[in-house]
Coordinates of C-alpha atoms in Angstrom, one line a residue:
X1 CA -17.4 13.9 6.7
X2 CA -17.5 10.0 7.5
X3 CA -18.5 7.5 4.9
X4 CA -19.5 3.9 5.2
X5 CA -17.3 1.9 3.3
X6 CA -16.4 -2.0 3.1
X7 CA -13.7 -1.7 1.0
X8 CA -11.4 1.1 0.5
X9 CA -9.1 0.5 -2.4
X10 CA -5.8 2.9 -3.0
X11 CA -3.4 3.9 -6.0
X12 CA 0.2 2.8 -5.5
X13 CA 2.5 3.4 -2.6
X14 CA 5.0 5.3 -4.4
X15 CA 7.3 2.9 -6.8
X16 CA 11.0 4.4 -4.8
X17 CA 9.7 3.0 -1.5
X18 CA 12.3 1.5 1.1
X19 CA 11.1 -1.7 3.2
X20 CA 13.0 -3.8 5.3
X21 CA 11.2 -7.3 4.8
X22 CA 9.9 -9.1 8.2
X23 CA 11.1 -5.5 10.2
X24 CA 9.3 -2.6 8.4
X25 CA 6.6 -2.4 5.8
X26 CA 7.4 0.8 4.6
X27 CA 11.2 2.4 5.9
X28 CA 10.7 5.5 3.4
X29 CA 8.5 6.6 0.7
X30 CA 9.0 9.6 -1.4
X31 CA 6.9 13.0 -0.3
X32 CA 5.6 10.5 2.8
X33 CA 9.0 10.5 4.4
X34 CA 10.1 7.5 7.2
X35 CA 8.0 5.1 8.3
X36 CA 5.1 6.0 6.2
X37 CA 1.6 4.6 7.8
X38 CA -0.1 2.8 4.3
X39 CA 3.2 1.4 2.7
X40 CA 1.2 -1.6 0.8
X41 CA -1.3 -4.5 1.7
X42 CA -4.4 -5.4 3.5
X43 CA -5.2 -2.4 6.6
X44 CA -8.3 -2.5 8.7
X45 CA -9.2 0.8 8.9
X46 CA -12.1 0.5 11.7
X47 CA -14.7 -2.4 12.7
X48 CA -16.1 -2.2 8.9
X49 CA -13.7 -0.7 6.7
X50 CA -10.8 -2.5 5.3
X51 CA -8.2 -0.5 3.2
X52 CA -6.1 -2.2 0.2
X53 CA -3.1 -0.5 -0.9
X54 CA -1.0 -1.8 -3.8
X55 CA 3.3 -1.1 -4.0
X56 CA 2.3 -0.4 -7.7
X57 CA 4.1 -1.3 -10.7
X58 CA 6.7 1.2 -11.9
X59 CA 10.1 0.0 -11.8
X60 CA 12.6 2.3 -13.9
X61 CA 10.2 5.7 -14.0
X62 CA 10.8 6.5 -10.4
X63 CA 13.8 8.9 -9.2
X64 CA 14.7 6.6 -6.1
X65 CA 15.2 3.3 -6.7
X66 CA 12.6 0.6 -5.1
X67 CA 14.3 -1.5 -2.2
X68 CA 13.3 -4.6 -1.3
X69 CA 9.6 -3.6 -3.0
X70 CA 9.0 -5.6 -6.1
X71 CA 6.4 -4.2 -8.3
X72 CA 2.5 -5.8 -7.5
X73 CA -0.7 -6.0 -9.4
X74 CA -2.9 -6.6 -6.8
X75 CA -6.1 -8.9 -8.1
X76 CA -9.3 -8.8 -5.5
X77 CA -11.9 -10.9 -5.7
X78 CA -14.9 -9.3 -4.5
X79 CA -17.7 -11.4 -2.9
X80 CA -21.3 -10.4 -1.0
X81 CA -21.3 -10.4 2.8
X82 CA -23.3 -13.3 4.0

């Protein structure tokens, strides 16, 4: 079932994510595995979607620590298409 969003806007990418900054986004997340494809920020999604995932903001309650993934709050401003 397809659904016409503008804004799509996740939970965390797991707090025990890997990146490798200015190579990788996301090198390994926990139950995603290598490479995972939403690892944190802004994705387009198609023509009209856009997806915002946040790196979340556990730091000493995950099992793997983070690397090179400080903990966000993401803040969105959310205005009306002109």
């Amino acid at each position: 079932m397809a659904y016409d969003f503008d804004l799509v806007l996740s939970g965390h990418a797991h707090g025990g994510q890997w990146r490798l900054p200015g190579l990788v986004n996301g090198l390994l997340a926990p139950d995603q595995g290598f490479f995972p494809a939403y690892a944190g920020g802004l994705y387009r999604l198609d023509e009209n979607t856009d997806l915002v995932v946040s790196r979340g903001l556990a730091r000493e309650s995950t099992r793997v620590p983070r690397i090179f993934n400080p903990p966000e709050l993401v803040i969105i401003d959310v205005t009306p298409a002109e």
